[in-house]
Coordinates of C-alpha atoms in Angstrom, one line a residue:
X1 CA 0.0 0.0 0.0
X2 CA 1.4 3.5 -0.8
X3 CA 2.2 5.8 2.0
X4 CA 1.9 9.6 2.3
X5 CA 3.3 12.2 4.8
X6 CA 0.7 14.1 6.9
X7 CA 1.5 17.3 8.8
X8 CA 0.5 17.5 12.5
X9 CA -1.9 20.4 13.0
X10 CA -0.2 21.3 16.2
X11 CA 3.6 21.3 15.7
X12 CA 3.7 20.7 11.9
X13 CA 5.7 17.4 12.4
X14 CA 5.5 15.1 9.4
X15 CA 3.8 11.7 10.2
X16 CA 3.8 9.0 7.5
X17 CA 0.6 6.9 7.3
X18 CA -0.9 4.6 4.7
X19 CA -3.0 6.2 2.0
X20 CA -5.7 6.0 1.0
X21 CA -6.7 4.5 4.4
X22 CA -10.1 3.9 5.7
X23 CA -11.4 5.8 8.7
X24 CA -10.6 2.9 11.2
X25 CA -7.1 2.4 9.8
X26 CA -6.2 6.1 10.2
X27 CA -7.3 6.0 13.8
X28 CA -5.4 2.8 14.5
X29 CA -2.2 4.0 12.9
X30 CA -2.1 7.4 14.6
X31 CA -3.7 6.7 18.0
X32 CA -2.7 3.0 18.4
X33 CA -6.1 2.1 19.5
X34 CA -6.6 -0.9 17.1
X35 CA -4.4 -3.3 15.2
X36 CA -3.3 -2.5 11.6
X37 CA -4.6 -4.6 8.7
X38 CA -2.4 -7.1 6.9
X39 CA -1.9 -4.7 4.0
X40 CA -0.5 -2.0 6.4
X41 CA 3.2 -1.3 6.1
X42 CA 5.5 -2.6 8.9
X43 CA 6.4 -0.6 11.9
X44 CA 9.8 0.3 10.4
X45 CA 8.0 1.9 7.5
X46 CA 5.5 3.9 9.5
X47 CA 6.3 6.5 12.1
X48 CA 3.8 5.8 14.9
X49 CA 5.4 8.0 17.6
X50 CA 3.3 10.7 19.2
X51 CA 4.6 14.2 18.5
X52 CA 5.8 16.2 21.5
X53 CA 3.3 18.9 20.7
X54 CA 0.5 16.8 22.2
X55 CA 1.8 17.5 25.6
X56 CA 2.2 21.2 25.1
X57 CA -1.0 21.7 23.0
X58 CA -3.2 18.8 24.0
X59 CA -6.0 17.8 21.7
X60 CA -8.6 15.2 22.2
X61 CA -8.3 12.1 20.2
X62 CA -11.5 12.8 18.4
X63 CA -10.3 16.3 17.4
X64 CA -7.0 15.0 16.1
X65 CA -8.8 12.2 14.3
X66 CA -11.2 14.7 12.5
X67 CA -8.4 17.1 11.7
X68 CA -6.3 14.4 10.0
X69 CA -9.3 13.0 8.1
X70 CA -10.1 16.4 6.5
X71 CA -6.7 16.3 4.7
X72 CA -7.9 13.1 2.8
X73 CA -11.2 14.6 1.7
X74 CA -11.8 15.8 -1.9
X75 CA -10.7 19.4 -2.5
X76 CA -13.5 21.9 -2.2
X77 CA -15.5 22.5 -5.4
X78 CA -15.6 26.0 -6.8
X79 CA -19.0 27.6 -6.3
X80 CA -20.9 28.4 -9.4
X81 CA -22.4 31.9 -9.4
X82 CA -26.1 32.2 -9.8
X83 CA -26.9 32.0 -13.5
X84 CA -23.5 30.7 -14.3
X85 CA -22.6 27.5 -16.3
X86 CA -20.0 24.8 -16.0
X87 CA -17.8 24.7 -19.1
X88 CA -17.8 21.3 -20.6
X89 CA -14.5 20.0 -21.9
X90 CA -13.9 20.9 -25.5
X91 CA -15.4 18.4 -27.9
X92 CA -15.2 17.8 -31.6
X93 CA -17.0 20.6 -33.5
X94 CA -20.4 19.7 -34.9
X95 CA -22.0 20.7 -38.2
X96 CA -24.4 23.5 -37.6
X97 CA -28.0 22.6 -38.4
X98 CA -29.4 23.6 -41.8
X99 CA -31.5 26.7 -41.6
X100 CA -33.6 28.6 -44.1
X101 CA -34.3 32.3 -44.4
X102 CA -37.7 31.8 -46.1
X103 CA -40.4 34.3 -45.4
X104 CA -43.3 33.1 -43.3
X105 CA -45.9 30.8 -44.8
X106 CA -48.7 33.5 -44.9
X107 CA -46.5 35.6 -47.2
X108 CA -46.5 32.9 -49.9
X109 CA -50.3 33.0 -50.1
X110 CA -51.0 36.7 -49.6
X111 CA -52.0 37.1 -53.2
X112 CA -55.2 35.1 -52.4
X113 CA -56.6 38.2 -50.9
X114 CA -57.2 39.4 -54.5
X115 CA -60.2 37.0 -54.4
X116 CA -61.8 39.3 -51.9
X117 CA -61.5 42.2 -54.3
X118 CA -63.7 40.3 -56.8
X119 CA -66.6 39.9 -54.3
X120 CA -68.3 43.2 -55.4
X121 CA -68.1 42.1 -59.0
X122 CA -69.6 38.7 -58.1
X123 CA -72.6 40.4 -56.3
X124 CA -73.1 42.8 -59.2
X125 CA -73.0 40.1 -61.9
X126 CA -75.0 37.4 -60.1
X127 CA -77.9 39.6 -59.0
X128 CA -81.0 39.6 -61.2
X129 CA -80.8 42.6 -63.6
X130 CA -83.7 45.1 -63.5
X131 CA -84.8 47.4 -66.3
X132 CA -85.4 50.1 -63.6
X133 CA -81.6 50.4 -63.3
X134 CA -81.2 51.5 -66.9
X135 CA -80.6 55.2 -67.6
X136 CA -83.7 55.8 -69.6
X137 CA -86.1 54.4 -67.0
X138 CA -84.3 56.4 -64.3
X139 CA -84.8 59.6 -66.4
X140 CA -88.5 58.9 -66.9
X141 CA -89.0 58.3 -63.1
X142 CA -87.1 61.5 -62.4
X143 CA -89.4 63.5 -64.8
X144 CA -92.4 61.9 -63.2
X145 CA -91.3 63.0 -59.7
X146 CA -90.3 66.5 -60.9
X147 CA -92.6 69.6 -61.0
X148 CA -94.1 70.6 -64.4
X149 CA -91.7 73.5 -64.7
X150 CA -88.6 71.3 -64.6
X151 CA -90.2 68.8 -67.0
X152 CA -91.0 71.6 -69.4
X153 CA -87.4 73.0 -69.3
X154 CA -85.9 69.5 -69.9
X155 CA -88.2 68.9 -72.9
X156 CA -87.3 72.3 -74.4
X157 CA -83.6 71.6 -73.9
X158 CA -83.9 68.2 -75.7
X159 CA -85.8 69.7 -78.6
X160 CA -83.5 72.8 -79.1
X161 CA -80.2 71.0 -79.1
X162 CA -78.7 69.2 -82.1
X163 CA -76.0 67.6 -80.0
X164 CA -77.2 64.6 -78.0
X165 CA -74.3 64.7 -75.6
X166 CA -74.8 68.4 -74.9
X167 CA -78.5 67.9 -74.4
X168 CA -77.8 65.1 -72.0
X169 CA -75.5 67.2 -69.8
X170 CA -78.1 70.0 -69.9
X171 CA -80.6 67.7 -68.3
X172 CA -78.4 67.4 -65.1
X173 CA -78.1 71.2 -64.9
X174 CA -81.8 71.6 -64.9
X175 CA -82.6 68.8 -62.3
X176 CA -82.7 70.2 -58.8
X177 CA -80.3 67.5 -57.4
X178 CA -78.3 67.2 -60.6
X179 CA -78.9 63.5 -60.8
X180 CA -81.4 60.8 -61.9
X181 CA -83.7 59.1 -59.4
X182 CA -81.7 56.5 -57.5
X183 CA -78.3 57.8 -58.5
X184 CA -75.6 57.8 -55.9
X185 CA -73.7 61.0 -56.7
X186 CA -74.7 64.2 -58.5
X187 CA -73.4 64.7 -62.0
X188 CA -71.0 67.5 -61.0
X189 CA -69.7 65.6 -57.9
X190 CA -66.0 65.2 -57.4
X191 CA -66.4 62.6 -54.7
X192 CA -65.2 59.9 -57.1
X193 CA -61.7 61.3 -56.7
X194 CA -61.9 60.5 -53.0
X195 CA -62.8 56.9 -54.0
X196 CA -59.8 56.9 -56.2
X197 CA -57.6 57.9 -53.3
X198 CA -59.0 55.2 -51.0
X199 CA -58.6 52.6 -53.7
X200 CA -55.0 53.7 -54.3
X201 CA -54.3 53.5 -50.5
X202 CA -55.8 50.0 -50.2
X203 CA -53.9 48.6 -53.2
X204 CA -50.7 50.4 -52.2
X205 CA -50.9 48.8 -48.7
X206 CA -51.6 45.4 -50.3
X207 CA -48.7 45.6 -52.8
X208 CA -46.4 47.0 -50.0
X209 CA -47.3 43.9 -48.0
X210 CA -46.3 41.8 -50.9
X211 CA -43.0 43.7 -51.1
X212 CA -41.9 42.8 -47.6
X213 CA -38.7 41.0 -46.9
X214 CA -36.9 43.1 -49.5
X215 CA -38.8 41.8 -52.5
X216 CA -39.2 45.3 -54.1
X217 CA -38.8 49.0 -53.3
X218 CA -42.2 50.3 -52.2
X219 CA -41.4 53.9 -53.4
X220 CA -40.5 52.7 -56.8
X221 CA -43.8 50.7 -57.0
X222 CA -45.7 53.9 -56.1
X223 CA -44.0 55.7 -59.0
X224 CA -44.8 52.9 -61.4
X225 CA -48.5 53.1 -60.5
X226 CA -48.5 56.9 -60.9
X227 CA -46.7 56.6 -64.3
X228 CA -49.1 54.1 -65.7
X229 CA -52.1 55.9 -64.2
X230 CA -51.1 59.1 -66.0
X231 CA -48.7 58.6 -68.9
X232 CA -50.0 55.2 -69.7
X233 CA -53.7 56.4 -69.9
X234 CA -52.7 59.4 -72.0
X235 CA -50.9 57.1 -74.4
X236 CA -54.0 55.0 -74.7
X237 CA -56.2 58.0 -75.4
X238 CA -53.7 59.2 -78.0
X239 CA -53.6 55.8 -79.7
X240 CA -57.4 55.6 -79.7
X241 CA -57.5 59.1 -81.3
X242 CA -55.1 58.2 -84.0
X243 CA -56.9 54.9 -84.7
X244 CA -60.2 56.7 -84.9
X245 CA -58.7 59.3 -87.3
X246 CA -57.9 56.6 -89.8
X247 CA -61.6 55.8 -90.3
X248 CA -62.4 56.5 -94.0
X249 CA -58.8 57.2 -94.9
X250 CA -56.9 55.1 -97.5
X251 CA -53.2 55.2 -98.3
X252 CA -51.2 53.5 -101.0
X253 CA -47.6 52.6 -100.8
X254 CA -45.1 50.0 -99.6
X255 CA -43.2 51.8 -96.9
X256 CA -43.0 50.9 -93.3
X257 CA -45.3 53.8 -92.4
X258 CA -48.0 52.6 -94.7
X259 CA -47.9 49.2 -93.0
X260 CA -48.0 50.8 -89.6
X261 CA -50.9 53.0 -90.8
X262 CA -53.0 49.9 -91.7
X263 CA -52.2 48.2 -88.4
X264 CA -53.5 51.3 -86.5
X265 CA -56.5 51.4 -88.9
X266 CA -57.3 47.8 -88.0
X267 CA -57.1 48.6 -84.3
X268 CA -59.5 51.4 -84.9
X269 CA -61.9 49.0 -86.7
X270 CA -61.6 46.7 -83.7
X271 CA -62.6 49.4 -81.3
X272 CA -65.7 50.2 -83.4
X273 CA -66.5 46.5 -83.7
X274 CA -66.3 46.2 -79.9
X275 CA -68.6 49.1 -79.1
X276 CA -71.2 48.4 -81.9
X277 CA -74.3 47.0 -80.2
X278 CA -75.4 45.3 -83.4
X279 CA -72.3 43.1 -83.7
X280 CA -72.5 39.5 -82.7
X281 CA -70.4 37.6 -80.2
X282 CA -67.5 36.7 -82.5
X283 CA -67.0 40.1 -84.0
X284 CA -67.3 41.8 -80.6
X285 CA -64.7 39.3 -79.2
X286 CA -62.3 40.2 -82.0
X287 CA -62.9 43.9 -81.3
X288 CA -62.4 43.7 -77.6
X289 CA -59.4 41.4 -77.9
X290 CA -57.4 43.0 -80.8
X291 CA -58.6 46.5 -80.0
X292 CA -59.4 47.2 -76.3
X293 CA -57.4 44.3 -74.8
X294 CA -54.3 44.7 -76.9
X295 CA -54.0 48.5 -76.5
X296 CA -54.6 48.5 -72.8
X297 CA -52.3 45.6 -72.0
X298 CA -49.5 47.2 -74.0
X299 CA -49.9 50.5 -72.3
X300 CA -49.7 48.8 -68.9
X301 CA -46.7 46.8 -69.9
X302 CA -44.6 49.9 -70.9
X303 CA -42.8 50.2 -67.5
X304 CA -42.1 46.5 -67.6
X305 CA -40.6 46.6 -71.1
X306 CA -38.5 49.6 -70.1
X307 CA -37.2 47.7 -67.1
X308 CA -36.4 44.8 -69.3
X309 CA -34.5 47.0 -71.8
X310 CA -32.2 48.2 -69.0
X311 CA -30.7 44.7 -68.8
X312 CA -31.0 44.8 -65.0
X313 CA -31.3 41.5 -63.2
X314 CA -34.8 41.2 -61.7
X315 CA -36.4 38.4 -59.8
X316 CA -39.8 37.1 -60.8
X317 CA -41.2 38.4 -57.5
X318 CA -39.9 41.9 -58.3
X319 CA -41.3 41.7 -61.8
X320 CA -44.7 40.5 -60.5
X321 CA -45.0 43.5 -58.1
X322 CA -44.0 45.9 -60.9
X323 CA -46.9 44.5 -63.0
X324 CA -49.3 44.7 -60.1
X325 CA -48.5 48.3 -59.4
X326 CA -48.7 49.2 -63.1
X327 CA -52.1 47.5 -63.5
X328 CA -53.5 49.0 -60.4
X329 CA -52.5 52.5 -61.4
X330 CA -54.1 52.1 -64.8
X331 CA -57.3 50.6 -63.3
X332 CA -57.7 53.4 -60.8
X333 CA -57.2 56.1 -63.5
X334 CA -59.7 54.3 -65.7
X335 CA -62.2 54.2 -62.8
X336 CA -62.0 57.9 -62.4
X337 CA -62.7 58.4 -66.1
X338 CA -65.7 56.1 -66.1
X339 CA -67.1 57.6 -62.8
X340 CA -66.9 61.2 -64.0
X341 CA -68.3 60.4 -67.5
X342 CA -70.8 57.5 -67.1
X343 CA -71.7 56.9 -63.4
X344 CA -72.1 60.3 -61.7
X345 CA -75.7 61.4 -61.7
X346 CA -76.8 58.1 -63.3
X347 CA -75.7 54.9 -61.4
X348 CA -76.2 53.6 -58.0
X349 CA -73.5 53.0 -55.4
X350 CA -72.7 49.4 -56.3
X351 CA -71.0 50.3 -59.6
X352 CA -68.4 52.4 -57.7
X353 CA -67.3 49.4 -55.6
X354 CA -67.1 47.2 -58.7
X355 CA -65.1 49.8 -60.7
X356 CA -62.7 51.0 -57.9
X357 CA -62.1 47.6 -56.3
X358 CA -62.9 44.6 -58.6
X359 CA -61.9 46.2 -61.9
X360 CA -58.6 47.6 -60.4
X361 CA -57.8 44.1 -59.1
X362 CA -58.5 42.6 -62.6
X363 CA -56.1 45.0 -64.3
X364 CA -53.5 44.2 -61.6
X365 CA -54.0 40.5 -62.2
X366 CA -53.5 40.7 -66.0
X367 CA -50.5 42.9 -65.8
X368 CA -48.9 40.9 -63.0
X369 CA -49.2 37.8 -65.2
X370 CA -47.7 39.6 -68.2
X371 CA -44.8 40.8 -66.0
X372 CA -43.9 37.3 -64.9
X373 CA -43.9 36.1 -68.5
X374 CA -41.6 39.0 -69.6
X375 CA -39.2 38.0 -66.7
X376 CA -39.3 34.3 -67.5
X377 CA -39.1 34.6 -71.3
X378 CA -36.6 37.4 -72.0
X379 CA -35.7 36.0 -75.4
X380 CA -39.2 36.6 -76.6
X381 CA -38.6 40.4 -76.4
X382 CA -35.0 40.5 -77.5
X383 CA -35.7 40.9 -81.2
X384 CA -34.2 43.3 -83.8
X385 CA -37.0 44.3 -86.2
X386 CA -40.2 46.2 -85.3
X387 CA -42.5 43.7 -86.7
X388 CA -40.7 40.8 -84.9
X389 CA -40.9 42.9 -81.7
X390 CA -44.6 43.5 -82.1
X391 CA -45.3 39.8 -82.8
X392 CA -43.2 38.8 -79.7
X393 CA -45.0 41.4 -77.6
X394 CA -48.4 40.0 -78.6
X395 CA -47.1 36.5 -77.8
X396 CA -46.1 37.6 -74.3
X397 CA -49.4 39.4 -73.7
X398 CA -51.6 36.8 -75.4
X399 CA -53.2 35.2 -72.4
X400 CA -54.0 38.5 -70.5
X401 CA -55.2 40.0 -73.8
X402 CA -57.6 37.1 -74.5
X403 CA -58.9 37.0 -70.9
X404 CA -59.4 40.8 -71.1
X405 CA -61.3 40.4 -74.4
X406 CA -63.5 37.6 -73.2
X407 CA -64.4 39.4 -70.0
X408 CA -65.5 42.5 -71.9
X409 CA -67.4 40.5 -74.5
X410 CA -69.3 38.5 -72.0
X411 CA -70.3 41.8 -70.2
X412 CA -71.5 43.3 -73.5
X413 CA -73.6 40.3 -74.2
X414 CA -75.0 40.1 -70.6
X415 CA -73.4 36.7 -70.0
X416 CA -72.7 37.7 -66.4
X417 CA -71.9 34.2 -65.1
X418 CA -69.3 33.6 -67.8
X419 CA -67.8 37.1 -67.2
X420 CA -67.4 36.1 -63.5
X421 CA -65.8 32.8 -64.5
X422 CA -63.4 34.7 -66.8
X423 CA -62.4 36.9 -63.9
X424 CA -61.8 33.9 -61.7
X425 CA -59.8 32.3 -64.5
X426 CA -57.6 35.4 -64.6
X427 CA -56.8 34.9 -60.9
X428 CA -56.3 31.2 -61.4
X429 CA -53.8 31.8 -64.2
X430 CA -51.8 34.1 -62.0
X431 CA -52.0 31.7 -59.0
X432 CA -50.7 28.9 -61.2
X433 CA -47.7 31.0 -62.3
X434 CA -46.9 31.9 -58.7
X435 CA -47.3 28.4 -57.4
X436 CA -45.0 27.0 -60.1
X437 CA -42.3 29.6 -59.5
X438 CA -42.5 29.2 -55.7
X439 CA -42.1 25.4 -56.2
X440 CA -39.0 26.0 -58.3
X441 CA -37.6 28.3 -55.7
X442 CA -38.2 25.7 -52.9
X443 CA -36.4 23.0 -54.9
X444 CA -33.4 25.3 -55.7
X445 CA -33.3 26.5 -52.1
X446 CA -33.3 22.9 -50.7
X447 CA -30.6 21.8 -53.1
X448 CA -28.5 24.8 -52.1
X449 CA -28.9 24.1 -48.3
X450 CA -28.0 20.4 -48.9
X451 CA -24.8 21.4 -50.8
X452 CA -23.9 23.8 -48.0
X453 CA -24.5 21.2 -45.4
X454 CA -22.4 18.6 -47.2
X455 CA -19.6 21.2 -47.6
X456 CA -19.5 22.0 -43.9
X457 CA -19.7 18.3 -43.0
X458 CA -16.7 17.5 -45.3
X459 CA -14.7 20.4 -43.9
X460 CA -15.2 19.3 -40.3
X461 CA -14.5 15.6 -41.0

């Protein structure tokens, strides 16, 4: 058994005892009160003499026993402060878990709120139409409820004017409330501008929510909407004016300008075919598709095409938000034009909800879909000649143009259920595009995380 020296607590004399001893063996070796076990060293190896200090500084046997035993106890453990931690011995570094910086799940499906914007349209189209809501019955009811003097003044104004539009506006000036019976706003009201501001605020907040997590710059989206709502609409009016001016004009030649003239002339013909109430479904569809749909979708796509021409890298999310902002700006501006020219003084309140909410959402859907196609198919736009560029542009905008044309044609022919289905199909097409692109992003992101994990694991092996 190994032995270890122990200092006497009284005189510091070194005493050699077996170690590690049991409690009884220590007492027997030092105090000679019991025999030592067979494994204990011999007397020549162990100093069993009592130190002289016991006489000068007497201690009881129990006290000396306890004092010596304390020297064989484990050293005191360091106290851990409150809230502290014991540091484990260093171990082999582990590979950090794979993490993803994906936006939350609700962000991926936020575009489904556009369905809510189509609710006013659904109520308007599915309710049973009434002849009493038409302008002429409203005017007749208004004349019946007016005093004879007002009725006489209106009759005189209609008979004395050769311009139907001027006579129509004169009626509202004569009416005491400047509106037909059941109309929501007077003819000269400017309240529809407030509706435009509210609509712009709602769609701006919605598009801003879609641009969270650094998808797009909200200020730039605002400017895109303002551009299309002003410059884009003015471009449309100018194009319509030029197309209408070609009516009855014939040019002969082979130059590019002559070809362009007849293209514009055909678009003018399409506009007239769309608005002519005597035309059937097919001719109306051609007019609304190649005239109204094509021109409006091209005007809304101008900011998107300009962005593409800058050769700047743009994600599909960014392109989608650009398209949404451009379409919403155009839709709000169009709603202001319709409200001031066709609704004020004539229509009830429901049409304002449809025009400033549902129709704005439809324009945003169509242009958002076109923006995704431009971003996904850049080679379709990268052409040299003007005719090739025009053909490629129609190819890119084909689905929004056809959906736009179908929707307007169904409305013209009072096929309200089919018009609503076309609006839902427009949303379905956009949802399909977004779902497919999100799935591709998920697969690419998963592959990238796995490659990063394998790289780290290999580096730490």
